[in-house]
């Protein structure tokens, strides 16, 4: 069970390592974004060593705000994410499908990810996204599709907050991913047009059911808490939210693992 460094925003990457160590998370997933430390492999290695918290995954810079992080070329971003994962001992790179306006990248994406996956032991786990909505309008912002199960990828990441935003059947999506599900972003959602990343148990997503299924199936990937704590009143409330998320995950993974 890992903590995404995005979960402490607006605090920084270094704070995420400190909180993960203090609360007893098994590791972290580094969200590469505008924080310079998140982009610096040596700085990340020092944080990992200082706090005794391994880096289990690297989230490539795929957001609108990271369009210029590690290059403006999306393939260079993935190459650098892979290199960072290899140097840091992480086994997974999380990547979003391309934006539709990245036309050449989108056309080459499926084959390109397969090619890159064949060059390393690091897993490229493509994450489910969602349509963008404004009032009664829906914009398809990702290509080839926001639902990665429509394409042939070697590994998938399922994100339950994104499933809520897309109003998808999360467990049905997991079924379609099958044994190619390599990585989980655990968060809750209510079905709002906004990507909420609620603490598990505070929304309508089948967080407990998914954890039960993972434990019973012998899932050997990572469950990463990727939640939104930006409305926390301060550090103490943020830490309490992240402790609650970890306790929820341990409870439902552990209770299922102990059955049968």
Coordinates of N, CA and C in Angstrom, one line a residue:
X1 N 0.9 -1.2 0.0 CA 0.0 0.0 0.0 C 0.9 1.2 0.0
X2 N 0.7 2.0 -1.0 CA 1.6 3.2 -1.2 C 0.8 4.5 -1.2
X3 N 1.5 5.6 -1.0 CA 0.9 6.9 -1.0 C 1.4 7.6 -2.2
X4 N 0.5 8.1 -3.0 CA 0.9 9.0 -4.1 C 1.3 10.3 -3.5
X5 N 2.4 10.9 -4.1 CA 2.9 12.2 -3.6 C 1.9 13.3 -3.9
X6 N 1.0 13.0 -4.9 CA -0.1 14.0 -5.2 C -1.1 14.1 -4.1
X7 N -1.1 13.2 -3.2 CA -2.1 13.2 -2.1 C -1.9 14.2 -1.1
X8 N -0.7 14.8 -1.1 CA -0.4 15.9 -0.1 C -0.5 17.3 -0.6
X9 N -0.9 17.4 -1.9 CA -1.0 18.7 -2.5 C -1.9 19.6 -1.7
X10 N -1.6 20.9 -1.4 CA -0.5 21.7 -2.0 C 0.8 21.6 -1.3
X11 N 1.0 20.6 -0.4 CA 2.3 20.4 0.1 C 3.2 19.7 -1.0
X12 N 4.5 19.6 -0.7 CA 5.4 19.2 -1.8 C 5.8 17.7 -1.6
X13 N 6.6 17.3 -2.6 CA 7.0 15.9 -2.6 C 7.7 15.4 -1.4
X14 N 8.6 16.3 -0.8 CA 9.3 15.9 0.4 C 8.4 15.6 1.5
X15 N 7.3 16.4 1.6 CA 6.3 16.2 2.7 C 5.6 14.9 2.5
X16 N 5.4 14.4 1.3 CA 4.8 13.1 1.1 C 5.6 12.0 1.6
X17 N 6.9 12.1 1.4 CA 7.8 11.0 2.0 C 7.7 11.0 3.5
X18 N 7.7 12.2 4.1 CA 7.7 12.3 5.6 C 6.4 11.7 6.1
X19 N 5.3 12.0 5.5 CA 4.0 11.6 6.0 C 3.9 10.1 5.7
X20 N 4.3 9.6 4.6 CA 4.2 8.1 4.3 C 5.0 7.4 5.4
X21 N 6.2 7.8 5.7 CA 7.0 7.2 6.7 C 6.3 7.2 8.1
X22 N 5.8 8.4 8.5 CA 5.2 8.5 9.8 C 3.9 7.7 10.0
X23 N 3.1 7.6 8.9 CA 1.9 6.8 9.0 C 2.0 5.3 8.7
X24 N 3.1 4.9 8.2 CA 3.4 3.5 8.0 C 3.0 3.0 6.6
X25 N 2.9 3.8 5.6 CA 2.7 3.3 4.3 C 3.9 2.5 3.8
X26 N 3.7 1.6 2.9 CA 4.7 0.7 2.5 C 5.7 1.3 1.5
X27 N 5.2 2.4 0.8 CA 6.1 3.0 -0.2 C 5.3 4.2 -0.7
X28 N 5.9 4.8 -1.8 CA 5.2 6.0 -2.4 C 5.2 5.8 -3.9
X29 N 4.3 6.4 -4.6 CA 4.3 6.6 -6.0 C 4.6 8.1 -6.2
X30 N 5.6 8.4 -7.0 CA 6.0 9.7 -7.3 C 5.2 10.3 -8.5
X31 N 4.4 11.3 -8.2 CA 3.8 12.1 -9.3 C 4.8 13.1 -9.8
X32 N 5.2 13.0 -11.0 CA 6.1 13.9 -11.6 C 5.3 15.1 -12.1
X33 N 5.6 16.3 -11.4 CA 4.8 17.5 -11.8 C 5.8 18.7 -11.7
X34 N 5.2 19.8 -11.4 CA 6.0 21.1 -11.4 C 7.0 21.2 -10.2
X35 N 6.8 20.5 -9.2 CA 7.7 20.5 -8.0 C 9.1 20.0 -8.5
X36 N 10.1 20.8 -8.5 CA 11.4 20.3 -9.0 C 12.0 19.0 -8.4
X37 N 11.7 18.8 -7.1 CA 12.1 17.6 -6.5 C 11.5 16.3 -7.1
X38 N 10.3 16.4 -7.6 CA 9.6 15.3 -8.2 C 10.3 14.9 -9.5
X39 N 11.0 15.8 -10.1 CA 11.7 15.6 -11.4 C 13.1 15.2 -11.3
X40 N 13.7 15.2 -10.0 CA 15.1 15.0 -9.8 C 15.3 13.6 -9.2
X41 N 15.9 12.7 -10.0 CA 16.1 11.3 -9.5 C 16.9 11.2 -8.2
X42 N 18.0 12.0 -8.2 CA 18.9 11.9 -7.1 C 18.2 12.5 -5.8
X43 N 17.5 13.6 -6.0 CA 16.8 14.1 -4.8 C 15.7 13.1 -4.3
X44 N 15.1 12.4 -5.2 CA 14.1 11.4 -4.8 C 14.8 10.2 -4.1
X45 N 15.9 9.8 -4.6 CA 16.7 8.7 -4.0 C 17.0 9.1 -2.5
X46 N 17.5 10.4 -2.3 CA 17.9 10.8 -1.0 C 16.6 10.8 0.0
X47 N 15.5 11.3 -0.5 CA 14.3 11.2 0.3 C 13.9 9.8 0.7
X48 N 14.0 8.9 -0.3 CA 13.6 7.5 -0.1 C 14.6 6.9 1.0
X49 N 15.9 7.2 0.9 CA 16.8 6.7 1.8 C 16.6 7.3 3.2
X50 N 16.4 8.6 3.3 CA 16.3 9.3 4.5 C 15.1 8.8 5.3
X51 N 14.0 8.5 4.7 CA 12.8 8.2 5.4 C 12.6 6.6 5.4
X52 N 13.4 5.9 4.7 CA 13.2 4.4 4.6 C 11.9 4.0 3.9
X53 N 11.5 4.8 2.9 CA 10.3 4.6 2.2 C 10.6 4.3 0.7
X54 N 10.4 3.1 0.2 CA 10.8 2.8 -1.2 C 9.8 3.5 -2.1
X55 N 10.4 3.8 -3.3 CA 9.6 4.3 -4.4 C 9.1 3.1 -5.3
X56 N 7.8 2.9 -5.3 CA 7.2 1.7 -5.9 C 6.8 2.0 -7.4
X57 N 6.5 3.3 -7.7 CA 6.0 3.6 -9.0 C 6.3 5.1 -9.3
X58 N 6.3 5.3 -10.6 CA 6.5 6.7 -11.1 C 5.3 7.0 -12.0
X59 N 4.7 8.2 -11.7 CA 3.6 8.6 -12.6 C 4.2 9.6 -13.5
X60 N 4.2 9.3 -14.8 CA 4.7 10.1 -15.9 C 4.0 11.4 -15.9
X61 N 4.6 12.5 -16.3 CA 4.0 13.9 -16.3 C 3.0 14.0 -17.5
X62 N 1.8 13.6 -17.3 CA 0.7 13.6 -18.3 C -0.4 14.6 -18.2
X63 N -0.3 15.5 -17.2 CA -1.3 16.5 -16.9 C -1.1 17.7 -17.7
X64 N -2.2 18.5 -17.8 CA -2.1 19.8 -18.5 C -1.0 20.7 -18.0
X65 N -0.9 20.7 -16.6 CA 0.1 21.6 -16.0 C 1.5 21.1 -16.1
X66 N 1.7 19.8 -16.7 CA 3.0 19.3 -16.8 C 3.4 19.2 -18.3
X67 N 2.8 20.0 -19.1 CA 3.1 19.9 -20.6 C 4.5 20.1 -20.9
X68 N 5.2 20.9 -20.1 CA 6.6 21.2 -20.4 C 7.6 20.6 -19.4
X69 N 7.1 19.7 -18.5 CA 8.0 19.0 -17.6 C 8.7 17.9 -18.3
X70 N 10.0 17.8 -18.2 CA 10.8 16.8 -18.8 C 10.7 16.8 -20.3
X71 N 10.4 17.9 -21.0 CA 10.3 18.0 -22.4 C 8.9 18.3 -22.8
X72 N 8.7 18.8 -24.0 CA 7.4 18.9 -24.6 C 7.0 17.7 -25.4
X73 N 8.0 16.8 -25.7 CA 7.7 15.6 -26.5 C 7.2 14.5 -25.6
X74 N 6.1 14.0 -25.8 CA 5.5 13.0 -24.9 C 6.3 11.7 -24.8
X75 N 6.9 11.3 -25.9 CA 7.7 10.1 -25.9 C 9.0 10.3 -25.0
X76 N 9.5 11.4 -25.0 CA 10.7 11.7 -24.2 C 10.3 11.7 -22.7
X77 N 9.1 12.1 -22.4 CA 8.5 12.1 -21.0 C 8.5 10.6 -20.6
X78 N 8.0 9.7 -21.4 CA 7.9 8.3 -21.0 C 9.2 7.7 -20.9
X79 N 10.2 8.0 -21.8 CA 11.5 7.5 -21.7 C 12.2 7.9 -20.4
X80 N 12.0 9.2 -20.0 CA 12.6 9.6 -18.7 C 11.9 9.0 -17.5
X81 N 10.6 8.8 -17.6 CA 9.9 8.1 -16.5 C 10.4 6.7 -16.4
X82 N 10.6 6.0 -17.5 CA 11.1 4.7 -17.4 C 12.5 4.7 -16.8
X83 N 13.4 5.6 -17.2 CA 14.7 5.7 -16.7 C 14.7 6.0 -15.2
X84 N 13.8 6.9 -14.8 CA 13.7 7.2 -13.4 C 13.3 6.0 -12.6
X85 N 12.3 5.3 -13.1 CA 11.8 4.1 -12.4 C 12.9 3.0 -12.3
X86 N 13.7 2.8 -13.3 CA 14.8 1.9 -13.3 C 15.8 2.3 -12.2
X87 N 16.2 3.5 -12.2 CA 17.2 4.0 -11.3 C 16.7 4.0 -9.8
X88 N 15.4 4.2 -9.6 CA 14.9 4.2 -8.3 C 14.4 2.9 -7.7
X89 N 14.4 1.9 -8.6 CA 13.9 0.6 -8.2 C 12.4 0.4 -8.2
X90 N 11.7 1.3 -8.9 CA 10.3 1.2 -9.0 C 9.9 0.3 -10.2
X91 N 8.8 -0.5 -10.1 CA 8.5 -1.5 -11.1 C 7.4 -1.0 -12.0
X92 N 6.8 0.2 -11.8 CA 5.7 0.6 -12.6 C 5.8 2.0 -13.0
X93 N 5.4 2.3 -14.3 CA 5.2 3.7 -14.7 C 3.8 3.8 -15.1
X94 N 3.1 4.8 -14.5 CA 1.7 5.1 -14.8 C 1.6 6.1 -15.9
X95 N 0.8 5.9 -16.9 CA 0.7 6.8 -18.0 C -0.8 7.0 -18.4
X96 N -1.1 8.2 -18.7 CA -2.5 8.5 -19.2 C -2.5 8.3 -20.7
X97 N -3.7 8.0 -21.3 CA -3.8 8.1 -22.8 C -3.6 9.5 -23.2
X98 N -3.1 9.7 -24.5 CA -2.8 11.0 -25.0 C -4.1 11.9 -25.1
X99 N -3.8 13.2 -25.0 CA -4.9 14.2 -25.4 C -5.2 14.1 -26.9
X100 N -6.4 14.4 -27.2 CA -6.8 14.2 -28.6 C -6.0 15.1 -29.6
X101 N -5.6 16.3 -29.0 CA -4.8 17.2 -29.9 C -3.4 16.8 -30.1
X102 N -2.9 15.8 -29.3 CA -1.6 15.2 -29.6 C -1.7 14.1 -30.7
X103 N -2.0 14.5 -31.9 CA -2.5 13.6 -32.9 C -1.5 12.5 -33.3
X104 N -0.3 12.9 -33.5 CA 0.7 11.9 -33.9 C 1.0 11.0 -32.8
X105 N 1.2 11.5 -31.6 CA 1.4 10.7 -30.4 C 0.2 9.7 -30.2
X106 N -1.0 10.2 -30.4 CA -2.2 9.3 -30.2 C -2.2 8.2 -31.2
X107 N -1.8 8.5 -32.5 CA -1.8 7.5 -33.5 C -0.8 6.4 -33.2
X108 N 0.3 6.8 -32.6 CA 1.4 5.8 -32.3 C 1.3 5.2 -30.9
X109 N 0.4 5.6 -30.1 CA 0.5 5.4 -28.7 C 0.4 3.9 -28.3
X110 N -0.5 3.2 -28.8 CA -0.7 1.7 -28.5 C 0.5 1.0 -28.8
X111 N 1.0 1.1 -30.1 CA 2.2 0.3 -30.5 C 3.4 0.8 -29.8
X112 N 3.5 2.1 -29.6 CA 4.6 2.7 -28.9 C 4.8 2.2 -27.5
X113 N 3.7 2.1 -26.8 CA 3.8 1.7 -25.4 C 4.2 0.2 -25.4
X114 N 3.7 -0.6 -26.3 CA 4.1 -2.0 -26.4 C 5.6 -2.1 -26.6
X115 N 6.1 -1.2 -27.6 CA 7.5 -1.2 -27.9 C 8.3 -0.9 -26.7
X116 N 8.0 0.1 -25.9 CA 8.7 0.6 -24.8 C 8.6 -0.5 -23.7
X117 N 7.5 -1.1 -23.5 CA 7.3 -2.2 -22.5 C 8.3 -3.4 -22.8
X118 N 8.5 -3.6 -24.1 CA 9.4 -4.7 -24.4 C 10.9 -4.4 -24.2
X119 N 11.2 -3.2 -23.9 CA 12.6 -2.8 -23.7 C 13.0 -2.7 -22.2
X120 N 12.2 -3.1 -21.3 CA 12.4 -2.9 -19.9 C 11.6 -3.9 -19.1
X121 N 12.0 -4.1 -17.8 CA 11.2 -4.9 -16.9 C 10.1 -4.0 -16.2
X122 N 10.2 -2.7 -16.4 CA 9.2 -1.8 -15.8 C 7.9 -1.9 -16.6
X123 N 6.8 -2.0 -15.8 CA 5.5 -2.1 -16.4 C 5.0 -0.7 -16.8
X124 N 4.5 -0.5 -18.0 CA 3.8 0.7 -18.4 C 2.3 0.4 -18.2
X125 N 1.7 1.0 -17.2 CA 0.3 0.7 -16.9 C -0.6 1.9 -17.2
X126 N -1.3 1.7 -18.3 CA -2.2 2.8 -18.9 C -3.4 2.9 -18.0
X127 N -3.7 4.2 -17.7 CA -4.8 4.5 -16.7 C -6.1 4.9 -17.4
X128 N -7.2 4.5 -16.8 CA -8.5 4.9 -17.3 C -8.7 6.4 -16.9
X129 N -9.2 7.2 -17.9 CA -9.5 8.6 -17.6 C -11.0 8.8 -17.7
X130 N -11.5 9.9 -18.3 CA -13.0 10.2 -18.3 C -13.2 11.3 -19.3
X131 N -14.5 11.3 -19.8 CA -14.9 12.5 -20.7 C -14.9 13.8 -19.8
X132 N -14.6 14.9 -20.5 CA -14.7 16.2 -19.8 C -16.1 16.6 -20.0
X133 N -16.8 17.1 -19.0 CA -18.2 17.5 -19.0 C -18.3 19.0 -18.6
X134 N -19.2 19.7 -19.3 CA -19.6 21.1 -18.9 C -21.1 21.2 -19.1
X135 N -21.8 21.3 -18.0 CA -23.3 21.3 -18.1 C -23.8 20.1 -18.8
X136 N -24.4 20.2 -19.9 CA -25.0 19.0 -20.6 C -24.1 18.6 -21.7
X137 N -22.9 19.1 -21.8 CA -22.0 18.8 -22.9 C -20.9 17.9 -22.5
X138 N -20.5 17.0 -23.3 CA -19.4 16.0 -23.1 C -18.4 16.1 -24.1
X139 N -17.1 16.3 -23.7 CA -16.0 16.4 -24.6 C -15.1 15.2 -24.5
X140 N -14.8 14.5 -25.6 CA -13.9 13.4 -25.5 C -12.5 13.9 -25.7
X141 N -11.8 14.1 -24.6 CA -10.5 14.7 -24.5 C -9.3 13.8 -24.8
X142 N -9.5 12.5 -24.7 CA -8.4 11.6 -24.8 C -8.5 10.7 -26.0
X143 N -7.4 10.3 -26.6 CA -7.4 9.4 -27.7 C -6.2 8.3 -27.5
X144 N -6.4 7.1 -28.0 CA -7.5 6.6 -28.7 C -8.8 6.6 -27.9
X145 N -8.8 6.5 -26.6 CA -10.0 6.5 -25.8 C -9.7 6.7 -24.4
X146 N -10.6 7.3 -23.6 CA -10.4 7.5 -22.2 C -10.5 6.2 -21.4
X147 N -11.2 5.2 -22.0 CA -11.3 3.8 -21.4 C -10.2 3.0 -22.1
X148 N -9.1 2.7 -21.4 CA -8.0 1.9 -22.0 C -8.4 0.5 -22.4
X149 N -9.5 -0.1 -21.8 CA -9.8 -1.4 -22.1 C -10.4 -1.5 -23.6
X150 N -10.6 -0.4 -24.2 CA -11.0 -0.5 -25.6 C -9.8 -0.7 -26.5
X151 N -8.6 -0.7 -26.0 CA -7.4 -1.0 -26.8 C -6.6 -2.1 -26.1
X152 N -5.5 -2.6 -26.8 CA -4.7 -3.7 -26.4 C -3.5 -3.2 -25.7
X153 N -3.4 -3.2 -24.4 CA -2.3 -2.8 -23.7 C -1.8 -4.0 -22.8
X154 N -0.5 -4.0 -22.5 CA 0.0 -5.1 -21.7 C -0.4 -5.0 -20.3
X155 N -0.4 -3.7 -19.7 CA -0.8 -3.5 -18.3 C -1.7 -2.3 -18.2
X156 N -2.5 -2.4 -17.2 CA -3.5 -1.3 -16.9 C -3.4 -0.8 -15.5
X157 N -3.7 0.5 -15.3 CA -4.0 1.1 -14.0 C -5.5 1.4 -13.9
X158 N -6.2 1.0 -12.8 CA -7.6 1.4 -12.6 C -7.6 2.4 -11.6
X159 N -8.3 3.5 -11.9 CA -8.5 4.6 -10.9 C -10.0 4.8 -10.6
X160 N -10.4 4.5 -9.4 CA -11.8 4.5 -9.1 C -12.4 5.9 -9.1
X161 N -11.7 7.0 -8.8 CA -12.2 8.3 -8.9 C -12.5 8.6 -10.4
X162 N -11.6 8.2 -11.3 CA -11.8 8.4 -12.7 C -13.1 7.6 -13.2
X163 N -13.2 6.4 -12.6 CA -14.4 5.6 -13.0 C -15.7 6.3 -12.6
X164 N -15.6 6.9 -11.4 CA -16.8 7.7 -10.9 C -17.1 8.9 -11.8
X165 N -16.1 9.6 -12.2 CA -16.3 10.8 -13.1 C -16.8 10.4 -14.5
X166 N -16.3 9.2 -15.0 CA -16.8 8.8 -16.3 C -18.1 8.0 -16.2
X167 N -18.6 7.8 -14.9 CA -19.8 7.1 -14.6 C -19.8 5.7 -15.2
X168 N -18.6 5.1 -15.0 CA -18.4 3.7 -15.5 C -18.7 2.7 -14.3
X169 N -18.9 1.5 -14.7 CA -19.0 0.4 -13.8 C -17.5 0.0 -13.5
X170 N -17.0 0.4 -12.3 CA -15.6 0.2 -12.0 C -15.2 -1.3 -12.0
X171 N -16.1 -2.1 -11.4 CA -15.8 -3.6 -11.3 C -15.9 -4.2 -12.6
X172 N -16.8 -3.7 -13.5 CA -16.9 -4.2 -14.9 C -15.6 -3.9 -15.6
X173 N -15.1 -2.7 -15.4 CA -13.8 -2.3 -16.0 C -12.7 -3.2 -15.5
X174 N -12.6 -3.5 -14.2 CA -11.6 -4.4 -13.7 C -11.7 -5.8 -14.3
X175 N -13.0 -6.2 -14.5 CA -13.2 -7.5 -15.2 C -12.5 -7.5 -16.6
X176 N -12.8 -6.4 -17.3 CA -12.2 -6.3 -18.7 C -10.7 -6.3 -18.7
X177 N -10.1 -5.7 -17.6 CA -8.7 -5.6 -17.5 C -8.1 -7.0 -17.2
X178 N -8.8 -7.8 -16.5 CA -8.4 -9.2 -16.2 C -7.0 -9.2 -15.5
X179 N -6.2 -10.2 -15.9 CA -4.9 -10.3 -15.3 C -3.9 -9.3 -15.8
X180 N -4.3 -8.4 -16.6 CA -3.4 -7.3 -17.1 C -3.6 -6.1 -16.1
X181 N -4.4 -6.1 -15.1 CA -4.5 -5.1 -14.1 C -3.2 -5.2 -13.3
X182 N -2.4 -4.2 -13.3 CA -1.1 -4.2 -12.7 C -1.0 -3.2 -11.5
X183 N -2.0 -2.2 -11.5 CA -1.8 -1.1 -10.6 C -3.2 -0.5 -10.2
X184 N -3.3 0.0 -9.0 CA -4.6 0.5 -8.6 C -4.4 1.9 -7.9
X185 N -5.2 2.9 -8.4 CA -5.3 4.2 -7.7 C -6.6 4.1 -6.9
X186 N -6.4 4.0 -5.6 CA -7.6 3.9 -4.8 C -8.0 5.3 -4.3
X187 N -9.3 5.6 -4.6 CA -9.9 6.9 -4.2 C -11.4 6.7 -4.5
X188 N -12.2 7.5 -3.9 CA -13.6 7.4 -4.0 C -14.1 8.6 -4.9
X189 N -15.4 8.5 -5.3 CA -16.0 9.5 -6.1 C -17.5 9.4 -6.0
X190 N -18.2 10.4 -6.3 CA -19.7 10.4 -6.2 C -20.4 10.4 -7.5
X191 N -19.6 10.5 -8.6 CA -20.2 10.6 -10.0 C -20.3 12.0 -10.4
X192 N -19.7 12.9 -9.7 CA -19.6 14.3 -10.1 C -18.9 14.5 -11.4
X193 N -19.1 15.5 -12.2 CA -18.3 15.8 -13.4 C -16.9 16.2 -13.0
X194 N -16.6 16.5 -11.7 CA -15.3 16.8 -11.3 C -14.6 15.5 -10.8
X195 N -13.3 15.4 -11.0 CA -12.5 14.3 -10.6 C -12.2 14.5 -9.1
X196 N -12.9 13.8 -8.2 CA -12.9 14.2 -6.8 C -11.8 13.6 -6.0
X197 N -11.4 12.4 -6.2 CA -10.4 11.7 -5.4 C -10.7 11.8 -3.9
X198 N -11.9 11.3 -3.5 CA -12.3 11.4 -2.1 C -11.6 10.2 -1.4
X199 N -11.5 10.4 0.0 CA -11.0 9.4 0.8 C -11.9 8.1 0.6
X200 N -11.3 6.9 0.5 CA -12.2 5.7 0.3 C -13.2 5.6 1.4
X201 N -14.4 5.3 1.0 CA -15.5 5.2 1.9 C -16.4 6.4 2.0
X202 N -16.0 7.5 1.4 CA -16.7 8.8 1.5 C -17.5 9.0 0.2
X203 N -17.5 8.1 -0.7 CA -18.2 8.3 -2.0 C -19.0 7.1 -2.3
X204 N -19.3 6.8 -3.6 CA -20.2 5.8 -4.0 C -19.5 4.6 -4.7
X205 N -18.2 4.7 -4.8 CA -17.5 3.7 -5.6 C -17.2 2.4 -4.8
X206 N -17.1 1.3 -5.4 CA -17.0 0.0 -4.7 C -15.5 -0.2 -4.2
X207 N -15.0 0.7 -3.4 CA -13.7 0.6 -3.0 C -13.4 -0.7 -2.2
X208 N -14.3 -1.0 -1.2 CA -14.2 -2.1 -0.4 C -14.3 -3.4 -1.2
X209 N -15.3 -3.4 -2.1 CA -15.5 -4.6 -3.0 C -14.2 -4.9 -3.8
X210 N -13.6 -3.8 -4.4 CA -12.4 -4.0 -5.2 C -11.3 -4.6 -4.3
X211 N -11.1 -4.0 -3.2 CA -10.0 -4.5 -2.3 C -10.2 -6.0 -1.9
X212 N -11.5 -6.3 -1.7 CA -11.8 -7.7 -1.4 C -11.5 -8.6 -2.5
X213 N -11.8 -8.2 -3.7 CA -11.5 -8.9 -4.9 C -10.0 -9.1 -5.1
X214 N -9.3 -8.0 -4.9 CA -7.8 -8.1 -5.1 C -7.2 -9.1 -4.1
X215 N -7.6 -9.0 -2.9 CA -7.1 -9.9 -1.9 C -7.4 -11.4 -2.2
X216 N -8.6 -11.6 -2.6 CA -9.0 -13.0 -2.9 C -8.3 -13.6 -4.2
X217 N -7.9 -12.7 -5.1 CA -7.3 -13.1 -6.4 C -5.8 -13.2 -6.3
X218 N -5.2 -12.8 -5.2 CA -3.8 -12.9 -5.1 C -3.1 -11.8 -5.9
X219 N -3.7 -10.6 -6.1 CA -3.2 -9.5 -6.8 C -1.8 -9.2 -6.3
X220 N -0.8 -9.0 -7.2 CA 0.5 -8.8 -6.8 C 1.1 -7.4 -7.2
X221 N 0.2 -6.5 -7.6 CA 0.6 -5.1 -7.9 C 0.5 -4.2 -6.7
X222 N 0.5 -2.9 -7.0 CA 0.4 -2.0 -5.9 C -0.9 -1.3 -5.8
X223 N -1.4 -1.1 -4.6 CA -2.6 -0.3 -4.3 C -2.1 1.1 -3.8
X224 N -2.4 2.1 -4.5 CA -1.8 3.4 -4.2 C -3.0 4.4 -3.8
X225 N -2.9 5.0 -2.7 CA -3.8 6.0 -2.3 C -3.5 7.3 -3.0
X226 N -4.4 7.6 -3.9 CA -4.3 8.9 -4.6 C -5.5 9.7 -4.4
X227 N -5.5 10.5 -3.3 CA -6.6 11.2 -2.8 C -6.4 12.7 -2.8
X228 N -7.5 13.4 -2.6 CA -7.4 14.9 -2.6 C -7.5 15.4 -1.2
X229 N -6.5 16.0 -0.7 CA -6.5 16.6 0.7 C -6.3 18.1 0.6
X230 N -6.5 18.7 -0.5 CA -6.2 20.1 -0.6 C -7.2 21.0 0.3
X231 N -8.3 20.5 0.6 CA -9.2 21.2 1.5 C -9.0 21.0 3.0
X232 N -8.0 20.2 3.3 CA -7.7 20.0 4.7 C -7.3 21.3 5.4
X233 N -7.8 21.5 6.6 CA -7.6 22.7 7.3 C -6.1 23.0 7.6
X234 N -5.3 21.9 7.7 CA -3.9 22.1 8.0 C -3.2 20.7 8.0
X235 N -1.9 20.7 8.4 CA -1.2 19.4 8.3 C -1.8 18.3 9.2
X236 N -2.4 18.6 10.3 CA -2.9 17.6 11.2 C -4.2 16.9 10.5
X237 N -5.0 17.7 9.9 CA -6.2 17.2 9.3 C -5.8 16.4 8.0
X238 N -4.8 16.9 7.3 CA -4.3 16.1 6.1 C -3.8 14.7 6.6
X239 N -3.0 14.7 7.6 CA -2.4 13.5 8.1 C -3.6 12.5 8.6
X240 N -4.6 13.1 9.2 CA -5.7 12.3 9.7 C -6.4 11.7 8.5
X241 N -6.6 12.4 7.4 CA -7.3 11.9 6.2 C -6.5 10.8 5.6
X242 N -5.2 10.9 5.6 CA -4.3 9.9 4.9 C -4.2 8.7 5.8
X243 N -4.3 8.9 7.1 CA -4.3 7.7 8.1 C -5.6 7.0 7.9
X244 N -6.7 7.7 7.7 CA -8.0 7.0 7.5 C -8.0 6.2 6.2
X245 N -7.4 6.8 5.2 CA -7.4 6.1 3.9 C -6.6 4.8 4.0
X246 N -5.4 4.9 4.7 CA -4.6 3.7 4.9 C -5.3 2.6 5.7
X247 N -6.0 3.1 6.8 CA -6.7 2.1 7.6 C -7.8 1.4 6.9
X248 N -8.5 2.2 6.1 CA -9.6 1.6 5.2 C -9.0 0.5 4.3
X249 N -7.9 0.8 3.7 CA -7.3 -0.1 2.7 C -6.8 -1.4 3.4
X250 N -6.2 -1.2 4.5 CA -5.7 -2.4 5.3 C -6.8 -3.2 5.8
X251 N -7.9 -2.6 6.3 CA -9.0 -3.3 6.8 C -9.6 -4.2 5.8
X252 N -9.9 -3.7 4.6 CA -10.6 -4.5 3.6 C -9.7 -5.4 2.8
X253 N -8.4 -5.1 2.7 CA -7.5 -6.1 2.1 C -7.2 -7.2 3.1
X254 N -7.1 -6.9 4.4 CA -6.8 -7.9 5.4 C -7.9 -8.8 5.7
X255 N -9.1 -8.2 5.7 CA -10.3 -9.1 6.1 C -10.6 -10.1 5.0
X256 N -10.4 -9.7 3.7 CA -10.6 -10.6 2.7 C -9.5 -11.7 2.6
X257 N -8.3 -11.3 2.9 CA -7.1 -12.2 2.8 C -7.3 -13.3 3.9
X258 N -8.0 -12.9 5.0 CA -8.1 -13.9 6.1 C -9.2 -14.9 5.9
X259 N -10.0 -14.8 4.8 CA -11.1 -15.6 4.6 C -10.8 -16.8 3.8
X260 N -11.2 -18.0 4.2 CA -11.0 -19.2 3.4 C -9.7 -19.9 3.5

